[in-house]
Short mmCIF file of C-alpha atoms in Angstrom, two decimals:
data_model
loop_
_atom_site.label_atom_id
_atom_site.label_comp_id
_atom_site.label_asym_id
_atom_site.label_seq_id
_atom_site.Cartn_x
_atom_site.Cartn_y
_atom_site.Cartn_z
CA UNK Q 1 -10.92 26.14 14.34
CA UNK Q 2 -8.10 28.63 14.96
CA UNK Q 3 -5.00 26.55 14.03
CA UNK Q 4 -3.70 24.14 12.03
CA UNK Q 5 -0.46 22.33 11.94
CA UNK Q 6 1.00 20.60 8.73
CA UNK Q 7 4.01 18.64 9.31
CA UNK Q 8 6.15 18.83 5.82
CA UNK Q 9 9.03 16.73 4.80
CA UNK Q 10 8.61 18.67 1.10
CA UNK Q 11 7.44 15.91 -0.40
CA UNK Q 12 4.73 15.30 -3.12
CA UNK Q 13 2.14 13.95 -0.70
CA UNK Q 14 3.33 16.87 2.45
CA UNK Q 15 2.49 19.55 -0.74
CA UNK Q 16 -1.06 18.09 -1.35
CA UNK Q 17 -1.14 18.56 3.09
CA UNK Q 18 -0.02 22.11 2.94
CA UNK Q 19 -2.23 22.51 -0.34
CA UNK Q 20 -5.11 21.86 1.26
CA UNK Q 21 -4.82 23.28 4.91
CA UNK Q 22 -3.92 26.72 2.46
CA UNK Q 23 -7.88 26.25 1.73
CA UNK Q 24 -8.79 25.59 4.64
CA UNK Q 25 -7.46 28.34 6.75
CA UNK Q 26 -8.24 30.51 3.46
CA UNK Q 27 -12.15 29.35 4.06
CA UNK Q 28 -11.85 29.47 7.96
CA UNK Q 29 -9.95 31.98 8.81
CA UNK Q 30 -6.88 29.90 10.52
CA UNK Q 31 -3.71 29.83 11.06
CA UNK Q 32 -1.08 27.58 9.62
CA UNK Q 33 1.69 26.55 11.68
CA UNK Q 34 4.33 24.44 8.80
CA UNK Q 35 6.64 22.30 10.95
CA UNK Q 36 9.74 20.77 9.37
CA UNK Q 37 11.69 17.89 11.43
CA UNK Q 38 15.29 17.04 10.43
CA UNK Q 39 15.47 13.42 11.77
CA UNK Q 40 18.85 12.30 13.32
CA UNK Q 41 19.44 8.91 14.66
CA UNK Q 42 21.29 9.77 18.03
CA UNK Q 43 19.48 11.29 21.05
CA UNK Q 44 20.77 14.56 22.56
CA UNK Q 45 19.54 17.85 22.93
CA UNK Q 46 18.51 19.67 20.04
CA UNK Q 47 17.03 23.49 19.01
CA UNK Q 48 16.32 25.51 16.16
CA UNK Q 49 19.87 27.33 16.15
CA UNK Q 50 21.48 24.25 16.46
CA UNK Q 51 22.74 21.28 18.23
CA UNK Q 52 25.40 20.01 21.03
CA UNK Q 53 26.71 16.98 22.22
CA UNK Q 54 28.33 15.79 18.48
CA UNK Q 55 31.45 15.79 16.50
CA UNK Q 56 31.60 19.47 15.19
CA UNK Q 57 31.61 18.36 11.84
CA UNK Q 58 28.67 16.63 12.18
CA UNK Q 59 27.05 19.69 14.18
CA UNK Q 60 27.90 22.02 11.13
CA UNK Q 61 26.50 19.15 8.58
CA UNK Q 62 23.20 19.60 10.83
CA UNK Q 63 23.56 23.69 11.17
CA UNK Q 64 23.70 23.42 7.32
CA UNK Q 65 20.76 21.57 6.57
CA UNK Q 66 18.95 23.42 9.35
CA UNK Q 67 19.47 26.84 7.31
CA UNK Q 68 18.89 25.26 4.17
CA UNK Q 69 15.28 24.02 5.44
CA UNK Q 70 14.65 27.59 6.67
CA UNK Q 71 15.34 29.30 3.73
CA UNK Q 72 12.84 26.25 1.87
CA UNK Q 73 10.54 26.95 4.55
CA UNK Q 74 10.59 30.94 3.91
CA UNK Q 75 10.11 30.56 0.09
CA UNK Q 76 6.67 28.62 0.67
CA UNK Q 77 5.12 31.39 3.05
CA UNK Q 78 6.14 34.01 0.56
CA UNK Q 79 4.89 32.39 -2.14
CA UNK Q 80 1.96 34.33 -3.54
CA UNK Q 81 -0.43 31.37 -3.19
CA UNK Q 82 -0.12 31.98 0.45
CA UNK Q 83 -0.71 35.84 0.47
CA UNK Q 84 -2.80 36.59 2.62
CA UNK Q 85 -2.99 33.53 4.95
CA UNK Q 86 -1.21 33.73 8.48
CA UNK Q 87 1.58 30.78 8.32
CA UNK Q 88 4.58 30.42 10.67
CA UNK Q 89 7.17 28.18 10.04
CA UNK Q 90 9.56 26.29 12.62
CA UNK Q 91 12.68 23.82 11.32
CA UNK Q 92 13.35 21.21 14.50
CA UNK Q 93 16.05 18.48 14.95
CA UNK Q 94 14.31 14.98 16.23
CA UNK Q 95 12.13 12.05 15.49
CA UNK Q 96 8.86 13.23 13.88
CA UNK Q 97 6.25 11.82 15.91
CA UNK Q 98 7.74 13.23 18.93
CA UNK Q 99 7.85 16.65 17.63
CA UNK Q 100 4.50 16.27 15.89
CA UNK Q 101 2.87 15.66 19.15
CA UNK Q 102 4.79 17.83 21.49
CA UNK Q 103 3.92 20.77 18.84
CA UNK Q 104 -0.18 19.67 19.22
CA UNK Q 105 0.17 20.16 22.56
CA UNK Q 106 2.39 23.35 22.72
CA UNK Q 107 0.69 25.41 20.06
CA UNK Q 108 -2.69 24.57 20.68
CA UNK Q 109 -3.34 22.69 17.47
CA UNK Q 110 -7.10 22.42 16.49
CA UNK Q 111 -6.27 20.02 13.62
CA UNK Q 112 -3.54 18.37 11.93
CA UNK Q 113 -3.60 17.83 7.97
CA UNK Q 114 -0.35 15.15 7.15
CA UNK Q 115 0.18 13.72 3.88
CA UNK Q 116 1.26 10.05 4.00
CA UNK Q 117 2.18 7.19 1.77
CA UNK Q 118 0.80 4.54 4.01
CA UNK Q 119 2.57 1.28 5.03
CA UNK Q 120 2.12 -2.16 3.98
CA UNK Q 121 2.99 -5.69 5.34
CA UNK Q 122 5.95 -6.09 8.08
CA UNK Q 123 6.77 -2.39 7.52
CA UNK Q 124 3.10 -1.97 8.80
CA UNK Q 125 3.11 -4.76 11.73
CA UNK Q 126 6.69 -3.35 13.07
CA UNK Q 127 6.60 0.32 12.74
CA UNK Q 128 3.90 1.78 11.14
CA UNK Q 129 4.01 5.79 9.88
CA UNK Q 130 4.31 8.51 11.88
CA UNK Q 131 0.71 9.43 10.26
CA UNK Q 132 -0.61 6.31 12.23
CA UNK Q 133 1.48 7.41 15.49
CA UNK Q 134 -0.14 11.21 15.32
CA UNK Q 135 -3.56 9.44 14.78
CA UNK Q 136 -3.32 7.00 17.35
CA UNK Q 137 -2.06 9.87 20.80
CA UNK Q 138 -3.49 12.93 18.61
CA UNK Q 139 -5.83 15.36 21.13
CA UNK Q 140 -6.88 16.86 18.49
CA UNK Q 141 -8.77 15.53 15.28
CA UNK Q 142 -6.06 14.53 12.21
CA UNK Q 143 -6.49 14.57 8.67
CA UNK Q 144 -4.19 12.46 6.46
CA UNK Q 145 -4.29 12.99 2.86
CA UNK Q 146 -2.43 10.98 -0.30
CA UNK Q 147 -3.33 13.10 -3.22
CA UNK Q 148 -3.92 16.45 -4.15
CA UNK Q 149 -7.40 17.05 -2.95
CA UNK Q 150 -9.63 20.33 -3.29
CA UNK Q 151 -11.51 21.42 -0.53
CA UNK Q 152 -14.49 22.39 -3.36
CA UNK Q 153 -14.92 18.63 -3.95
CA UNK Q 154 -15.60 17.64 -0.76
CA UNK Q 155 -19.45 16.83 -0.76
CA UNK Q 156 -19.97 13.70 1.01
CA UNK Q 157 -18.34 12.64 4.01
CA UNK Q 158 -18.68 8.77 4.92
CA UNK Q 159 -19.19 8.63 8.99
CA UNK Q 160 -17.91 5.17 10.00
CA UNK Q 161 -19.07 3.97 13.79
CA UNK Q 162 -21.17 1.20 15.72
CA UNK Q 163 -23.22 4.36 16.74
CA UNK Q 164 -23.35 3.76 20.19
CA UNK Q 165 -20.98 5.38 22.28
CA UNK Q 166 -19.21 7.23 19.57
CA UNK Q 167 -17.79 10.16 21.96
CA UNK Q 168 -19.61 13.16 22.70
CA UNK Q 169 -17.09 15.02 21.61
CA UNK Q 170 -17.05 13.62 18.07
CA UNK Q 171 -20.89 14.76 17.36
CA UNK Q 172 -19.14 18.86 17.81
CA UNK Q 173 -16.64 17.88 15.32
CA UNK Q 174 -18.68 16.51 12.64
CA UNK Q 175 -20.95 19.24 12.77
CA UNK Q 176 -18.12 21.53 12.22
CA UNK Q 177 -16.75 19.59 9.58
CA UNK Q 178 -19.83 18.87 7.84
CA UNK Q 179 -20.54 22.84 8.19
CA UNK Q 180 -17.09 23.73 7.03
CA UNK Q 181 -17.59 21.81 3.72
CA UNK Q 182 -21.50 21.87 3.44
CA UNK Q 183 -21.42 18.60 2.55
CA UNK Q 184 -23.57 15.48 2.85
CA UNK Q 185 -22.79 12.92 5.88
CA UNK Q 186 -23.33 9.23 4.44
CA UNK Q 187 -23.56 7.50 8.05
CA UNK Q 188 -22.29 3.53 7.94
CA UNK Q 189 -21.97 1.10 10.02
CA UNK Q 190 -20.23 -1.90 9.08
CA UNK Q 191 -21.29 -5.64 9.81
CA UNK Q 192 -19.39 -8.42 10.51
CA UNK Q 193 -19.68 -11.64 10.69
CA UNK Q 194 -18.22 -11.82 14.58
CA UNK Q 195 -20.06 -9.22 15.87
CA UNK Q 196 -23.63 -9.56 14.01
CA UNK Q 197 -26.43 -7.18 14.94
CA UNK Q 198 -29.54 -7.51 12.93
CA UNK Q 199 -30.92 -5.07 10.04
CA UNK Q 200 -33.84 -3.68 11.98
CA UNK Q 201 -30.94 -3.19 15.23
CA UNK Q 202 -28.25 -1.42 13.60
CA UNK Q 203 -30.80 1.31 11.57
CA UNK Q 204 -32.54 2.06 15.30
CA UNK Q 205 -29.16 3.12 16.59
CA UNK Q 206 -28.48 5.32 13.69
CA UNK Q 207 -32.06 7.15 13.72
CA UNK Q 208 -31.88 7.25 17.86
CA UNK Q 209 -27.71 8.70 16.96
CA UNK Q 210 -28.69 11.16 14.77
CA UNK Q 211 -32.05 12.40 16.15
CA UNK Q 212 -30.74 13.02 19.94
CA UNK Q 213 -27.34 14.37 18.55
CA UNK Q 214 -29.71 16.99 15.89
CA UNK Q 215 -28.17 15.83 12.43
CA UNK Q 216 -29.17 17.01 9.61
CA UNK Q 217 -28.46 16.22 5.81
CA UNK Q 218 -27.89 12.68 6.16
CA UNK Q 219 -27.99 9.07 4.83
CA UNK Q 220 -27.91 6.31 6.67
CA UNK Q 221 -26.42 2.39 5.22
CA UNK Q 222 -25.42 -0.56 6.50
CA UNK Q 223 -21.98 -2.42 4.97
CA UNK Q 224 -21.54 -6.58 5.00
CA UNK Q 225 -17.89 -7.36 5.50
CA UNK Q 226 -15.32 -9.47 7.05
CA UNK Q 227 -13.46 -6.69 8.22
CA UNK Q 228 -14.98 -3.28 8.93
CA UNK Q 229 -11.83 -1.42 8.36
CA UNK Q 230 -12.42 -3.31 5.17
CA UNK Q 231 -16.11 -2.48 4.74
CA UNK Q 232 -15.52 1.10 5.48
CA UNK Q 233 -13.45 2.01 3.02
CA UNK Q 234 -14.76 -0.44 0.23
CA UNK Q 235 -18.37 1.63 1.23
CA UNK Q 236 -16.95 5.26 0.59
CA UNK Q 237 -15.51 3.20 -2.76
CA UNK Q 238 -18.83 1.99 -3.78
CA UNK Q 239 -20.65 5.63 -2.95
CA UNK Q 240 -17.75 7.93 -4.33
CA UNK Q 241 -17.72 9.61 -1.34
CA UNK Q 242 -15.02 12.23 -1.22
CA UNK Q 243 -14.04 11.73 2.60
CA UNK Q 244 -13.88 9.62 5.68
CA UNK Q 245 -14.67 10.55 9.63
CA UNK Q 246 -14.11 7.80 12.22
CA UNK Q 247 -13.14 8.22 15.82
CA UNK Q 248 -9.74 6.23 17.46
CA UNK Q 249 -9.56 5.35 20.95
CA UNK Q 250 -6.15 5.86 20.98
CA UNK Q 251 -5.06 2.67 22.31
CA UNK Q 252 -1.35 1.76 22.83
CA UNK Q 253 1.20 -0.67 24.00
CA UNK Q 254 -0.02 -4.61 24.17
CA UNK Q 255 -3.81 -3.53 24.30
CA UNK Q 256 -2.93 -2.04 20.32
CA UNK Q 257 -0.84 -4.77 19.53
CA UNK Q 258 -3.66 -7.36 19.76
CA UNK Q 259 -6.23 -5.05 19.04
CA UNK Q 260 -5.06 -3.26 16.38
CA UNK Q 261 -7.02 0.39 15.48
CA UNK Q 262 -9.68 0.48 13.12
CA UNK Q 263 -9.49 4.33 12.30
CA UNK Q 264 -5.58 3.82 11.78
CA UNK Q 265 -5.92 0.77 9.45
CA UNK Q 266 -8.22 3.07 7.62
CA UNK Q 267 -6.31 6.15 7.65
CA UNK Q 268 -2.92 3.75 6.13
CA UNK Q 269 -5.19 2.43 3.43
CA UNK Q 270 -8.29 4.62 2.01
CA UNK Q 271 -6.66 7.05 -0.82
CA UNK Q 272 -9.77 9.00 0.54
CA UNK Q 273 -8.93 12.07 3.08
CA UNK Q 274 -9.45 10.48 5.98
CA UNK Q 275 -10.01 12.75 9.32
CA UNK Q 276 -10.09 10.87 12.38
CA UNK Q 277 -11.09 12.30 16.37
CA UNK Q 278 -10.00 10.68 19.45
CA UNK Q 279 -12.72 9.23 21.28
CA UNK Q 280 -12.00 9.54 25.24
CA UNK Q 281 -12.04 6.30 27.27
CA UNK Q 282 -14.83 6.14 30.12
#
């Protein structure tokens, strides 16, 4: 892992982001790229050094809080908490989950570590948070976190899937995370009563999983629930476990609509870290 990008709005929960990608570039050697994204509600062409296409008064409102954010921005990375870490900082005018993804892209991002509040109800159904956006189109694996969060503490990391075509891709991330925090993997899948697989079933997919894919340091359960967003997170509850890793297929339009997204319905509810990969369609 080389970089990492933190999206801040310099709130409580983007501190506890920052706080811990700080730890983890500090353990791993990578860079942090802090993005800051001054929303605006019109469309038009926008840069660091400005923007065009407004009333000047409202262009010099925007110039204004554009150099206020940089000199914010500045303070962090020369903060002596971050002395010695490699951090670059970049102030953008737009909507965040554009930005957020065009940056992923751009830079190279290996990970992205986002605090978020989560969303509940119609909020949830209309919207949704830009967290669940980045999770859902993310290339690269995400990490949303609610409260502060030590990297120290992170010893067991609940791995949520139906074990059967979880990504190939996905088996070189856990290992990395797992290795990165030399922690315990609790592996879970999660039964339900409309899709049922027996006892004896679901624990031969799990051994065949994690024997072919050469895990090692692991536990492997089986969670009754109605939901298995549900039974996920209620599982890591009932364990203590100081993480989640599930895989999104990144679905979008109609096909999300109906279908909704497990690891993004997790993500919006655990008060766990939660650090999701996108699994590729075939």
């Amino acid at each position: 892992m080389k970089k990492i990008l933190v999206p801040t709005d310099f709130s409580e929960v983007s501190g506890h982001a920052l706080e811990f990608a700080r730890q983890l570039a500090e353990r791993d050697n990578c860079q942090i790229l802090l993005l800051n994204i001054i929303e605006h509600p019109s469309v038009s062409t926008f840069n660091s050094m400005g923007i065009t296409g407004y009333d000047p008064m409202e262009n010099l409102y925007i110039k204004k809080m554009i150099d206020s954010v940089k000199v914010k921005m500045e303070d962090l990375r020369n903060s002596p908490e971050f002395s010695g870490i490699d951090i670059k900082t970049k102030v953008v005018v737009g909507n965040p989950f554009v930005e957020i993804t065009e940056d992923i892209v751009k830079t190279e991002t290996d990970l992205v570590v986002m605090g978020t509040e989560g969303t509940e109800g119609m909020e949830e159904l209309l919207v949704g948070s830009n967290a669940e956006k980045v999770i859902r189109t993310s290339q690269c694996p995400v990490l949303t976190i609610k409260s502060k969060t030590s990297i120290d503490d992170i010893k067991n990391i609940v791995f949520a899937s139906d074990f059967k075509s979880p990504g190939e891709g996905i088996v070189a991330y856990i290992k990395e995370m797992q290795s990165l925090f030399e922690a315990k993997l609790s592996l879970v899948t999660v039964n339900t009563p409309n899709n049922f697989t027996t006892t004896r079933q679901d624990f031969e997919t799990m051994e065949e999983f994690a024997t072919s894919k050469g895990l090692e340091n692991y536990t492997m359960d089986i969670y009754n629930d109605f939901q298995e967003e549900d039974g996920i997170i209620c599982f890591a509850q009932d364990i203590e476990a100081d993480m989640i890793a599930i895989g999104t297929h990144g679905r979008t339009g109609v096909f999300h609509f109906l279908s909704g997204s497990i690891a993004e319905d997790v993500a919006n509810h655990s008060n766990r870290p939660v650090w999701t990969f996108r699994i590729e369609e075939k």
